[in-house]
Amino acid sequence: MSKYKPWQICCCLCIGLFGAIIFICLCMLVFGVFIHRGCSEDTYQHAAVSADSKLCSDIGRDILQQGGSAVDGAIAALLCTSLVNPQSMGLGGGSIFTVRDKTGTVKTFSSRETVPQSFKADLLKGCPTSVIFITGSQWIGVPGELRGYEVVHRMYGKLPWARLFEPTIRLAREGFPMPPFLGSLLNITLIGNLVKATSLCEVFCHKNKTVLGIGDTLKFPKLAETMETIAEQGVDAFYTGQIGLDLIQDVKAAGGTLTMEDLKSFRVRVEDAWTVPLGDYQMHIPPPPAGGVMLAFILNLVKGFHFTPRSMEEDQKVLTYHCYIEAAKFANGQRKSVHDPVFNTKKDASHMVDSDFADRIRVLISKNRTYNDSYYNITPSPDRFG
Amino acid sequence: TTHVSVLAEDGSAVSVTSTINQIFGAGIYSSRTGIILNNELADFCFRAERLSAGEQPPSSMAPAILSSSSGKNTLVIGGSGGSMITTAMALSIMNHLWLGMSLKDAIAAPIVFVDGKNNVKFEHGFDKSVIEALKVIGHRVTDYEYFFNVVNAVAKEDGCITAVSDARKQGKSAGY
């Protein structure tokens, strides 16, 4: 050591000290990230999609990773779902979007179908009272699905419109293994018979008319063509163009009353979300005739019971569910308030999101008894199983 | 009906419910376009005395976004299953926000459904001792086998994102 000059020893000490400080900082940073994040392993750091199938959640996530907005991801996941769960949604239906932008502003976009200009006058006389399939062209409304995508993409989209269709068009053209959930549905006799007895058999049956099942490959060549045209030309190809004309022709052949005028005049309803305070949260829901007000009414009633995790313990659990069931019974009494405000001058449903109204109803709930139906002001009616 | 919940990196969120009612809607396939038509007008049944051109029928669909007052936490949630959407969503939100369940457990928990005639129906797996006690209180409990309720949600809490697709429809979420 005596052979080193003092300044050399000093430099070594400084470098050593500096290295030690860097090392400690790095450890704290790495360790700190984990402490800060504290995220369990089954969570994500940046973004996520929850759809009805892994295939479509993945397609939505991939769109996000390509720089797509939340709306881009949602549209791509929906287009995919129209192939993987075609029994649940598709371009012949309608949807409701609730969208929150980066600033926190929440808007809703309803493209649910509307009543066509011409419809069966005594249509409602044909409503079944038992739980069966309600099929037939007389029940077809004006499809709004694609107009809804167009409007939200125009407002919030980041990726090109055609990009959102690519993964689904590939699936539709190349085919993919029958999804297990759909395969199990088609295997149910009631549903298999429905498919065999209708034009659905063109897609979901083998050439010999037996219904497809698990292990078969599902293809939608015609839908792939339609989607490709819409991806390239936009939704006007559907609402004012050849695709619409073809659709109308098929609906007419099935006895339906839909016209090109119906398609041309379809408009998406763009409205501010209704906002309902729920403790530390603000819940944003679409306005009637959507069902958000029923949800808000039940939660407003339940909120006043101040449930906590202890409410699920043995001695509390029955009371907790009793109060919830009572709230649901009162909500049934409000069902008739949920209708299209544009066409019904009757009392609207805004009282259903009002905390004071919930407070007045909550005091009618007894902790140890229930009442007969008239107490809840219900109009008994069959349910929809969606 | 199907529901998709999305939460993007920039904090924007989408809750969207899309529907072909029942199973395959009107049961009509347009062979020229490949499109399956819905039976939306059936949603007016027992809910309206008459229809008007341009009118939308009442719906249980309720795609929702919940934002915490701090702005740090978000719950993007929605469901499918016709009249069961309301109770499936209400119970999932109640279980998660107030009863302390994880989002996954909150959605998986068996539901109770009060039908349009105020009969009380319990999903398979519901706590039998609770059902018996509720019968003693006087609730009209009836059996039912068609539970189509499904809830899909994404939550961001304390910087971590949880995404849950309902296992009832063999769903699976995705994220990064």
Coordinates of C-alpha atoms in Angstrom, one line a residue:
Chain A
M1 CA 0.0 0.0 0.0
S2 CA 3.0 2.4 0.8
K3 CA 3.9 2.4 -2.9
Y4 CA 0.6 4.1 -3.8
K5 CA 0.4 7.8 -3.6
P6 CA -2.3 9.3 -1.2
W7 CA -4.3 10.7 -4.1
Q8 CA -4.4 7.3 -5.7
I9 CA -5.8 5.7 -2.5
C10 CA -8.3 8.5 -2.2
C11 CA -9.5 7.9 -5.8
C12 CA -9.9 4.2 -5.1
L13 CA -12.0 4.9 -2.0
C14 CA -14.2 7.3 -3.8
I15 CA -14.8 4.9 -6.7
G16 CA -15.6 2.1 -4.2
L17 CA -18.0 4.4 -2.3
F18 CA -19.7 5.5 -5.6
G19 CA -20.1 1.9 -6.7
A20 CA -21.6 1.0 -3.4
I21 CA -24.1 3.9 -3.6
I22 CA -25.1 2.9 -7.1
F23 CA -25.6 -0.7 -6.0
I24 CA -27.7 0.3 -3.1
C25 CA -29.8 2.6 -5.3
L26 CA -30.4 -0.1 -7.8
C27 CA -31.5 -2.5 -5.1
M28 CA -33.9 0.0 -3.7
L29 CA -35.3 0.7 -7.2
V30 CA -35.8 -2.9 -8.1
F31 CA -37.1 -3.8 -4.6
G32 CA -39.2 -0.6 -4.5
V33 CA -40.9 -1.4 -7.8
F34 CA -42.1 -4.6 -6.3
I35 CA -43.1 -3.1 -3.0
H36 CA -44.9 -0.3 -4.9
R37 CA -46.6 -2.5 -7.3
G38 CA -47.6 -5.2 -4.8
C39 CA -49.5 -6.7 -7.7
S40 CA -50.3 -10.3 -7.5
E41 CA -49.1 -12.5 -10.4
D42 CA -52.6 -12.8 -12.0
T43 CA -52.9 -9.1 -12.6
Y44 CA -51.7 -6.9 -15.5
Q45 CA -49.7 -3.6 -15.4
H46 CA -51.0 -1.8 -18.5
A47 CA -54.3 -2.9 -20.0
A48 CA -56.8 -5.7 -20.2
V49 CA -59.8 -7.1 -22.1
S50 CA -62.5 -9.3 -20.7
A51 CA -64.6 -11.0 -23.4
D52 CA -66.6 -14.2 -23.5
S53 CA -63.7 -16.2 -25.0
K54 CA -59.9 -16.3 -24.7
L55 CA -59.6 -16.1 -28.5
C56 CA -61.5 -12.8 -28.6
S57 CA -59.9 -11.3 -25.4
D58 CA -56.5 -12.0 -27.0
I59 CA -57.6 -10.3 -30.3
G60 CA -58.8 -7.3 -28.3
R61 CA -55.5 -7.2 -26.3
D62 CA -53.4 -7.5 -29.4
I63 CA -55.2 -4.4 -30.9
L64 CA -54.4 -2.5 -27.7
Q65 CA -50.7 -3.6 -27.9
Q66 CA -50.6 -2.3 -31.5
G67 CA -51.5 1.2 -30.1
G68 CA -55.3 0.8 -30.4
S69 CA -57.6 2.7 -28.1
A70 CA -60.0 1.0 -25.7
V71 CA -62.7 1.4 -28.4
D72 CA -60.5 -0.2 -31.0
G73 CA -59.9 -3.2 -28.7
A74 CA -63.6 -3.5 -27.9
I75 CA -64.7 -3.5 -31.6
A76 CA -62.1 -6.1 -32.6
A77 CA -63.2 -8.3 -29.7
L78 CA -66.9 -7.9 -30.6
L79 CA -66.2 -8.7 -34.3
C80 CA -64.4 -11.9 -33.1
T81 CA -67.2 -12.8 -30.7
S82 CA -69.7 -12.7 -33.6
L83 CA -67.9 -15.8 -34.9
V84 CA -67.0 -17.5 -31.6
N85 CA -70.4 -16.9 -29.9
P86 CA -72.7 -16.2 -32.9
Q87 CA -75.7 -17.3 -30.9
S88 CA -75.0 -14.2 -28.6
M89 CA -74.3 -11.3 -30.9
G90 CA -73.5 -10.3 -34.5
L91 CA -73.9 -7.7 -37.2
G92 CA -77.6 -8.4 -37.3
G93 CA -78.1 -7.2 -33.7
G94 CA -77.4 -4.0 -31.7
S95 CA -75.2 -2.9 -28.8
I96 CA -74.8 -0.3 -26.1
F97 CA -71.3 1.2 -25.5
T98 CA -70.4 3.1 -22.3
V99 CA -67.1 4.9 -23.0
R100 CA -64.9 6.9 -20.6
D101 CA -62.2 8.9 -22.3
K102 CA -58.8 9.9 -20.8
T103 CA -60.3 13.0 -19.2
G104 CA -62.9 10.9 -17.4
T105 CA -65.9 12.1 -19.5
V106 CA -68.4 9.2 -20.0
K107 CA -70.7 9.0 -22.9
T108 CA -73.1 6.2 -24.1
F109 CA -73.9 5.0 -27.6
S110 CA -76.9 2.9 -28.1
S111 CA -77.2 1.2 -31.5
R112 CA -79.8 -1.3 -30.3
E113 CA -82.3 -2.2 -33.0
T114 CA -85.4 -0.1 -33.5
V115 CA -89.0 -0.8 -34.7
P116 CA -89.1 -0.7 -38.6
Q117 CA -91.4 1.7 -40.4
S118 CA -93.6 -1.2 -41.3
F119 CA -94.3 -3.9 -38.8
K120 CA -97.0 -6.5 -38.0
A121 CA -99.8 -4.5 -36.4
D122 CA -100.8 -7.2 -33.9
L123 CA -97.3 -8.3 -33.3
L124 CA -97.6 -8.3 -29.5
K125 CA -100.5 -10.7 -29.6
G126 CA -98.0 -13.3 -30.7
C127 CA -95.9 -13.0 -27.5
P128 CA -95.4 -16.5 -26.0
T129 CA -96.1 -16.9 -22.3
S130 CA -93.8 -19.9 -21.9
V131 CA -90.0 -20.0 -22.1
I132 CA -89.5 -20.8 -25.8
F133 CA -87.5 -19.5 -28.7
I134 CA -89.2 -16.5 -30.3
T135 CA -88.2 -16.9 -33.9
G136 CA -89.6 -15.5 -37.2
S137 CA -89.0 -12.5 -39.4
Q138 CA -91.8 -10.5 -37.7
W139 CA -89.5 -10.0 -34.6
I140 CA -86.6 -8.4 -36.6
G141 CA -85.7 -4.8 -35.8
V142 CA -83.5 -2.4 -37.7
P143 CA -79.9 -3.7 -37.0
G144 CA -77.7 -1.0 -35.5
E145 CA -74.5 -2.9 -34.6
L146 CA -72.2 -1.6 -37.3
R147 CA -73.5 2.0 -37.1
G148 CA -72.6 1.9 -33.5
Y149 CA -69.0 0.7 -34.2
E150 CA -68.6 3.5 -36.8
V151 CA -69.7 6.3 -34.4
V152 CA -67.5 5.2 -31.5
H153 CA -64.6 4.5 -33.8
R154 CA -64.9 7.9 -35.4
M155 CA -64.9 9.5 -31.9
Y156 CA -62.3 7.4 -30.1
G157 CA -60.5 5.2 -32.6
K158 CA -56.7 5.3 -33.1
L159 CA -56.1 2.5 -35.5
P160 CA -57.4 2.4 -39.1
W161 CA -60.9 1.0 -39.3
A162 CA -59.9 -1.9 -41.6
R163 CA -57.3 -3.1 -39.1
L164 CA -60.0 -3.9 -36.5
F165 CA -61.5 -6.4 -39.0
E166 CA -58.3 -8.3 -40.0
P167 CA -58.1 -10.9 -37.3
T168 CA -61.8 -11.8 -37.6
I169 CA -61.8 -12.0 -41.4
R170 CA -58.9 -14.4 -41.2
L171 CA -60.7 -16.6 -38.7
A172 CA -63.9 -16.5 -40.7
R173 CA -62.2 -17.4 -44.0
E174 CA -59.6 -20.0 -42.7
G175 CA -62.0 -21.5 -40.2
F176 CA -61.2 -22.5 -36.6
P177 CA -62.1 -25.3 -34.2
M178 CA -65.7 -25.3 -33.0
P179 CA -65.6 -23.3 -29.7
P180 CA -66.5 -25.7 -26.8
F181 CA -69.3 -23.5 -25.4
L182 CA -71.0 -23.2 -28.8
G183 CA -70.4 -26.9 -29.5
S184 CA -72.1 -27.8 -26.2
L185 CA -75.1 -25.6 -27.1
L186 CA -75.5 -27.1 -30.6
N187 CA -75.5 -30.5 -28.9
I188 CA -78.6 -29.6 -26.9
T189 CA -81.6 -31.3 -28.8
L190 CA -83.8 -28.2 -28.5
I191 CA -81.1 -26.0 -30.1
G192 CA -80.0 -28.5 -32.6
N193 CA -83.6 -28.8 -33.8
L194 CA -83.9 -25.0 -34.0
V195 CA -80.7 -24.9 -36.2
K196 CA -81.8 -27.8 -38.4
A197 CA -85.3 -26.3 -39.0
T198 CA -84.0 -22.8 -40.0
S199 CA -81.6 -21.2 -42.5
L200 CA -79.0 -21.3 -39.7
C201 CA -78.3 -24.8 -41.0
E202 CA -76.4 -23.3 -43.9
V203 CA -73.6 -22.4 -41.4
F204 CA -74.0 -24.8 -38.5
C205 CA -74.8 -28.1 -40.3
H206 CA -72.8 -30.6 -42.3
K207 CA -73.8 -31.1 -46.0
N208 CA -76.0 -34.0 -44.8
K209 CA -77.9 -31.7 -42.4
T210 CA -76.5 -33.1 -39.2
V211 CA -75.5 -30.2 -36.8
L212 CA -71.8 -29.4 -36.3
G213 CA -70.3 -30.3 -33.0
I214 CA -67.1 -30.3 -31.0
G215 CA -64.1 -31.3 -33.2
D216 CA -65.6 -29.8 -36.4
T217 CA -64.2 -26.7 -38.1
L218 CA -66.4 -23.6 -38.1
K219 CA -66.2 -21.3 -41.2
F220 CA -68.1 -18.2 -42.2
P221 CA -67.0 -17.6 -45.9
K222 CA -70.0 -15.4 -46.7
L223 CA -69.6 -13.3 -43.6
A224 CA -65.9 -13.0 -44.3
E225 CA -66.8 -11.4 -47.7
T226 CA -69.3 -9.1 -46.1
M227 CA -66.8 -8.0 -43.4
E228 CA -64.1 -7.5 -46.0
T229 CA -66.4 -5.1 -48.0
I230 CA -67.3 -3.2 -44.8
A231 CA -63.6 -3.0 -43.7
E232 CA -62.7 -1.5 -47.1
Q233 CA -65.7 0.6 -47.8
G234 CA -67.1 1.5 -44.4
V235 CA -70.5 0.8 -43.0
D236 CA -72.4 2.6 -45.7
A237 CA -71.9 -0.5 -47.8
F238 CA -74.3 -2.1 -45.3
Y239 CA -76.7 0.8 -44.6
T240 CA -77.0 2.3 -48.1
G241 CA -75.2 -0.2 -50.3
Q242 CA -75.3 -3.6 -51.9
I243 CA -74.9 -5.5 -48.6
G244 CA -78.0 -3.8 -47.3
L245 CA -79.9 -4.6 -50.5
D246 CA -78.9 -8.3 -50.2
L247 CA -79.9 -8.4 -46.6
I248 CA -83.3 -6.8 -47.2
Q249 CA -83.9 -9.3 -50.0
D250 CA -83.2 -12.3 -47.7
V251 CA -85.3 -10.8 -44.9
K252 CA -88.2 -10.2 -47.4
A253 CA -87.9 -13.8 -48.6
A254 CA -88.3 -14.8 -45.0
G255 CA -91.5 -12.7 -44.7
G256 CA -89.9 -9.7 -43.0
T257 CA -90.9 -6.1 -43.5
L258 CA -87.4 -4.4 -43.2
T259 CA -86.7 -1.9 -46.0
M260 CA -83.6 0.0 -47.3
E261 CA -85.2 3.2 -46.0
D262 CA -85.1 1.6 -42.5
L263 CA -81.4 0.9 -42.8
K264 CA -80.7 4.4 -44.3
S265 CA -82.5 6.2 -41.5
F266 CA -81.0 4.3 -38.6
R267 CA -79.3 6.6 -36.1
V268 CA -77.1 5.8 -33.1
R269 CA -78.3 7.5 -29.9
V270 CA -75.4 9.4 -28.3
E271 CA -76.0 10.6 -24.7
D272 CA -74.2 11.5 -21.6
A273 CA -74.0 8.6 -19.2
W274 CA -76.3 8.8 -16.1
T275 CA -74.0 9.0 -13.0
V276 CA -75.0 7.4 -9.7
P277 CA -73.0 8.0 -6.5
L278 CA -72.1 4.6 -4.8
G279 CA -70.0 5.3 -1.7
D280 CA -66.5 6.0 -2.9
Y281 CA -67.5 5.3 -6.5
Q282 CA -69.4 7.1 -9.2
M283 CA -71.2 4.6 -11.4
H284 CA -71.8 5.6 -15.0
I285 CA -74.7 3.8 -16.8
P286 CA -76.6 4.2 -20.1
P287 CA -80.0 5.9 -19.8
P288 CA -83.3 4.1 -20.4
P289 CA -84.6 2.1 -22.1
A290 CA -81.3 0.3 -21.0
G291 CA -81.4 -1.6 -17.7
G292 CA -78.8 0.5 -15.9
V293 CA -81.6 2.3 -13.9
M294 CA -82.7 -1.1 -12.5
L295 CA -79.1 -1.8 -11.4
A296 CA -78.7 1.6 -9.9
F297 CA -82.0 1.3 -8.0
I298 CA -81.0 -2.0 -6.4
L299 CA -77.5 -0.8 -5.5
N300 CA -78.9 2.5 -4.1
L301 CA -81.2 0.4 -1.8
V302 CA -78.5 -2.0 -0.8
K303 CA -75.9 0.8 -0.2
G304 CA -78.1 2.0 2.7
F305 CA -77.6 -1.3 4.6
H306 CA -73.9 -0.5 4.9
F307 CA -72.8 -4.1 4.2
T308 CA -69.2 -5.0 5.1
P309 CA -67.3 -8.3 4.7
R310 CA -68.7 -9.2 8.1
S311 CA -72.2 -9.2 6.5
M312 CA -71.2 -12.5 4.9
E313 CA -70.4 -14.2 8.2
E314 CA -72.7 -17.0 9.4
D315 CA -74.9 -15.0 11.7
Q316 CA -75.3 -12.1 9.2
K317 CA -75.5 -13.9 5.8
V318 CA -79.2 -14.7 5.9
L319 CA -80.1 -11.1 6.8
T320 CA -77.8 -9.8 4.0
Y321 CA -79.5 -11.9 1.3
H322 CA -82.9 -11.2 2.7
C323 CA -82.3 -7.4 2.4
Y324 CA -80.9 -7.9 -1.1
I325 CA -84.0 -10.0 -2.2
E326 CA -86.4 -7.4 -0.8
A327 CA -84.5 -4.8 -2.9
A328 CA -84.8 -6.9 -6.0
K329 CA -88.6 -7.3 -5.3
F330 CA -89.0 -3.6 -5.1
A331 CA -87.0 -3.2 -8.3
N332 CA -89.4 -5.5 -10.1
G333 CA -92.1 -3.1 -9.1
Q334 CA -90.2 -0.3 -11.0
R335 CA -89.8 -2.4 -14.3
K336 CA -92.7 -0.6 -16.0
S337 CA -90.8 2.7 -15.7
V338 CA -88.1 1.4 -18.0
H339 CA -89.2 2.3 -21.5
D340 CA -88.0 4.4 -24.5
P341 CA -88.4 8.0 -23.3
V342 CA -88.5 9.3 -26.9
F343 CA -91.8 7.5 -27.4
N344 CA -93.4 7.4 -24.0
T345 CA -94.5 10.6 -22.3
K346 CA -95.4 8.5 -19.2
K347 CA -93.4 9.0 -16.1
D348 CA -89.7 8.6 -16.9
A349 CA -87.2 6.5 -14.8
S350 CA -85.0 9.3 -13.4
H351 CA -86.5 8.7 -9.9
M352 CA -84.8 5.2 -10.0
V353 CA -81.3 6.7 -9.7
D354 CA -82.4 9.2 -6.9
S355 CA -81.0 8.3 -3.5
D356 CA -83.9 10.0 -1.7
F357 CA -86.4 7.7 -3.6
A358 CA -84.2 4.7 -2.5
D359 CA -84.2 6.0 1.1
R360 CA -88.1 6.1 1.1
I361 CA -88.3 2.6 -0.3
R362 CA -85.7 1.2 2.0
V363 CA -87.7 2.0 5.1
L364 CA -90.4 -0.3 3.7
I365 CA -88.1 -3.3 4.0
S366 CA -88.5 -5.3 7.2
K367 CA -85.5 -7.2 8.6
N368 CA -87.5 -10.3 9.5
R369 CA -90.4 -10.8 7.0
T370 CA -91.4 -10.4 3.4
Y371 CA -94.8 -9.3 2.0
N372 CA -97.3 -10.3 -0.7
D373 CA -96.8 -9.1 -4.3
S374 CA -99.0 -6.1 -4.2
Y375 CA -96.7 -4.6 -1.5
Y376 CA -94.0 -4.3 -4.1
N377 CA -96.3 -2.9 -6.7
I378 CA -95.2 -5.5 -9.3
T379 CA -97.0 -6.3 -12.6
P380 CA -96.2 -10.0 -12.9
S381 CA -94.5 -10.6 -16.3
P382 CA -92.4 -13.4 -17.9
D383 CA -88.6 -13.0 -18.0
R384 CA -86.2 -12.8 -20.9
F385 CA -83.3 -15.2 -20.9
G386 CA -81.2 -13.1 -23.2
Chain B
T1 CA -76.1 -11.3 -25.6
T2 CA -72.4 -10.8 -24.8
H3 CA -70.4 -8.3 -22.9
V4 CA -66.8 -6.9 -23.4
S5 CA -64.9 -4.8 -20.8
V6 CA -61.8 -3.0 -21.8
L7 CA -59.3 -0.8 -19.9
A8 CA -56.5 0.7 -22.0
E9 CA -53.1 2.0 -21.0
D10 CA -54.1 5.7 -21.3
G11 CA -56.9 5.1 -18.7
S12 CA -59.7 5.1 -21.2
A13 CA -62.3 2.5 -20.7
V14 CA -65.1 0.8 -22.7
S15 CA -68.0 -1.3 -21.4
V16 CA -70.0 -2.7 -24.2
T17 CA -73.0 -5.1 -24.3
S18 CA -74.0 -6.4 -27.6
T19 CA -77.0 -8.6 -28.3
I20 CA -78.5 -11.3 -30.4
N21 CA -81.3 -12.2 -28.0
Q22 CA -82.0 -15.8 -26.7
I23 CA -80.0 -18.2 -28.9
F24 CA -79.6 -17.1 -32.5
G25 CA -82.2 -14.4 -32.2
A26 CA -85.0 -14.7 -34.9
G27 CA -83.3 -17.8 -36.3
I28 CA -83.0 -16.2 -39.7
Y29 CA -79.7 -16.4 -41.6
S30 CA -79.1 -14.1 -44.6
S31 CA -77.3 -16.4 -47.0
R32 CA -76.4 -13.4 -49.3
T33 CA -74.5 -11.6 -46.5
G34 CA -73.7 -14.3 -43.9
I35 CA -75.5 -12.2 -41.2
I36 CA -77.8 -13.7 -38.5
L37 CA -80.8 -11.5 -37.7
N38 CA -81.9 -10.8 -34.2
N39 CA -85.5 -10.9 -32.7
E40 CA -85.2 -7.6 -30.8
L41 CA -88.9 -6.7 -31.1
A42 CA -89.6 -9.6 -28.8
D43 CA -88.2 -7.5 -26.0
F44 CA -91.5 -5.5 -26.2
C45 CA -93.4 -8.5 -25.0
F46 CA -95.3 -7.9 -21.7
R47 CA -93.4 -4.6 -21.4
A48 CA -95.5 -2.4 -23.8
E49 CA -99.0 -2.1 -25.0
R50 CA -98.0 -0.8 -28.5
L51 CA -95.0 -0.1 -30.6
S52 CA -93.9 2.9 -32.7
A53 CA -91.6 3.0 -35.7
G54 CA -88.1 4.0 -34.5
E55 CA -88.7 3.0 -30.9
Q56 CA -86.3 0.9 -28.9
P57 CA -87.6 -1.8 -26.6
P58 CA -86.8 -1.9 -22.8
S59 CA -83.6 -3.8 -22.1
S60 CA -81.7 -5.3 -19.1
M61 CA -78.4 -4.5 -20.8
A62 CA -76.4 -2.1 -18.5
P63 CA -72.7 -1.7 -19.5
A64 CA -71.3 0.3 -16.6
I65 CA -68.1 2.1 -15.7
L66 CA -67.4 2.8 -12.0
S67 CA -64.8 5.5 -11.1
S68 CA -63.5 6.1 -7.6
S69 CA -63.5 9.6 -6.3
S70 CA -59.7 9.6 -6.2
G71 CA -59.7 8.6 -9.9
K72 CA -57.2 5.9 -9.1
N73 CA -59.6 3.0 -9.1
T74 CA -61.9 1.9 -11.9
L75 CA -64.3 -1.0 -12.4
V76 CA -65.5 -1.7 -16.0
I77 CA -68.3 -4.2 -15.8
G78 CA -71.3 -5.6 -17.7
G79 CA -73.3 -8.8 -18.2
S80 CA -75.4 -11.0 -20.4
G81 CA -78.3 -13.3 -19.7
G82 CA -81.5 -11.4 -20.3
S83 CA -83.4 -10.6 -17.1
M84 CA -80.6 -12.0 -15.0
I85 CA -78.2 -9.3 -16.1
T86 CA -79.4 -6.9 -13.4
T87 CA -79.0 -9.3 -10.5
A88 CA -75.8 -10.8 -11.7
M89 CA -74.2 -7.3 -12.0
A90 CA -75.7 -6.0 -8.8
L91 CA -74.4 -9.0 -6.8
S92 CA -70.9 -8.9 -8.5
I93 CA -70.6 -5.1 -7.6
M94 CA -71.9 -5.6 -4.1
N95 CA -69.7 -8.7 -3.5
H96 CA -66.6 -6.8 -4.7
L97 CA -67.0 -3.3 -3.5
W98 CA -68.8 -3.9 -0.1
L99 CA -68.5 -7.5 0.9
G100 CA -64.7 -7.8 0.4
M101 CA -64.6 -10.5 -2.3
S102 CA -61.9 -10.5 -5.0
L103 CA -63.3 -9.6 -8.4
K104 CA -63.0 -13.2 -9.5
D105 CA -64.8 -14.6 -6.5
A106 CA -67.4 -11.8 -6.7
I107 CA -68.4 -12.8 -10.2
A108 CA -68.1 -16.6 -9.6
A109 CA -70.4 -16.5 -6.5
P110 CA -73.8 -18.2 -7.2
I111 CA -76.5 -15.7 -7.7
V112 CA -80.1 -15.3 -6.4
F113 CA -82.6 -14.2 -9.0
V114 CA -86.0 -12.7 -8.2
D115 CA -88.2 -13.3 -11.3
G116 CA -90.9 -11.0 -12.8
K117 CA -93.4 -12.6 -10.5
N118 CA -91.2 -12.2 -7.4
N119 CA -90.5 -15.9 -7.1
V120 CA -87.0 -16.3 -5.7
K121 CA -84.6 -18.6 -7.6
F122 CA -81.1 -19.7 -6.6
E123 CA -78.3 -20.6 -8.9
H124 CA -76.7 -24.1 -8.4
G125 CA -74.2 -24.0 -5.6
F126 CA -75.9 -21.4 -3.5
D127 CA -75.6 -22.0 0.3
K128 CA -78.4 -24.4 1.2
S129 CA -78.7 -23.3 4.8
V130 CA -79.3 -19.7 3.7
I131 CA -82.0 -20.9 1.3
E132 CA -83.8 -22.8 4.0
A133 CA -83.6 -19.8 6.4
L134 CA -85.0 -17.5 3.6
K135 CA -87.9 -19.9 3.1
V136 CA -88.6 -19.6 6.9
I137 CA -88.8 -15.8 6.5
G138 CA -91.5 -16.4 3.9
H139 CA -89.8 -15.9 0.5
R140 CA -91.4 -18.0 -2.3
V141 CA -88.5 -20.1 -3.5
T142 CA -88.9 -22.0 -6.7
D143 CA -86.5 -24.3 -8.6
Y144 CA -85.1 -23.2 -11.9
E145 CA -82.5 -24.7 -14.2
Y146 CA -81.8 -22.0 -16.9
F147 CA -79.2 -19.7 -15.4
F148 CA -77.7 -17.8 -18.3
N149 CA -76.1 -15.0 -16.3
V150 CA -72.5 -14.0 -17.3
V151 CA -70.4 -11.1 -16.1
N152 CA -67.2 -9.8 -17.6
A153 CA -65.2 -7.1 -15.8
V154 CA -61.8 -5.3 -15.6
A155 CA -60.8 -3.5 -12.5
K156 CA -57.8 -1.2 -11.8
E157 CA -57.1 -0.9 -8.1
D158 CA -53.9 0.6 -6.6
G159 CA -52.1 0.4 -9.9
C160 CA -52.9 -3.3 -10.6
I161 CA -55.3 -4.4 -13.3
T162 CA -57.5 -7.5 -12.7
A163 CA -59.5 -8.8 -15.6
V164 CA -62.2 -11.5 -15.2
S165 CA -64.2 -13.3 -17.8
D166 CA -67.0 -15.4 -16.4
A167 CA -66.2 -19.1 -16.3
R168 CA -69.9 -19.9 -16.8
K169 CA -69.4 -19.2 -20.5
Q170 CA -65.9 -20.6 -20.5
G171 CA -64.5 -17.1 -20.9
K172 CA -60.9 -16.0 -20.4
S173 CA -59.5 -12.5 -20.2
A174 CA -56.3 -11.1 -21.7
G175 CA -53.9 -8.3 -20.9
Y176 CA -50.3 -7.1 -20.6

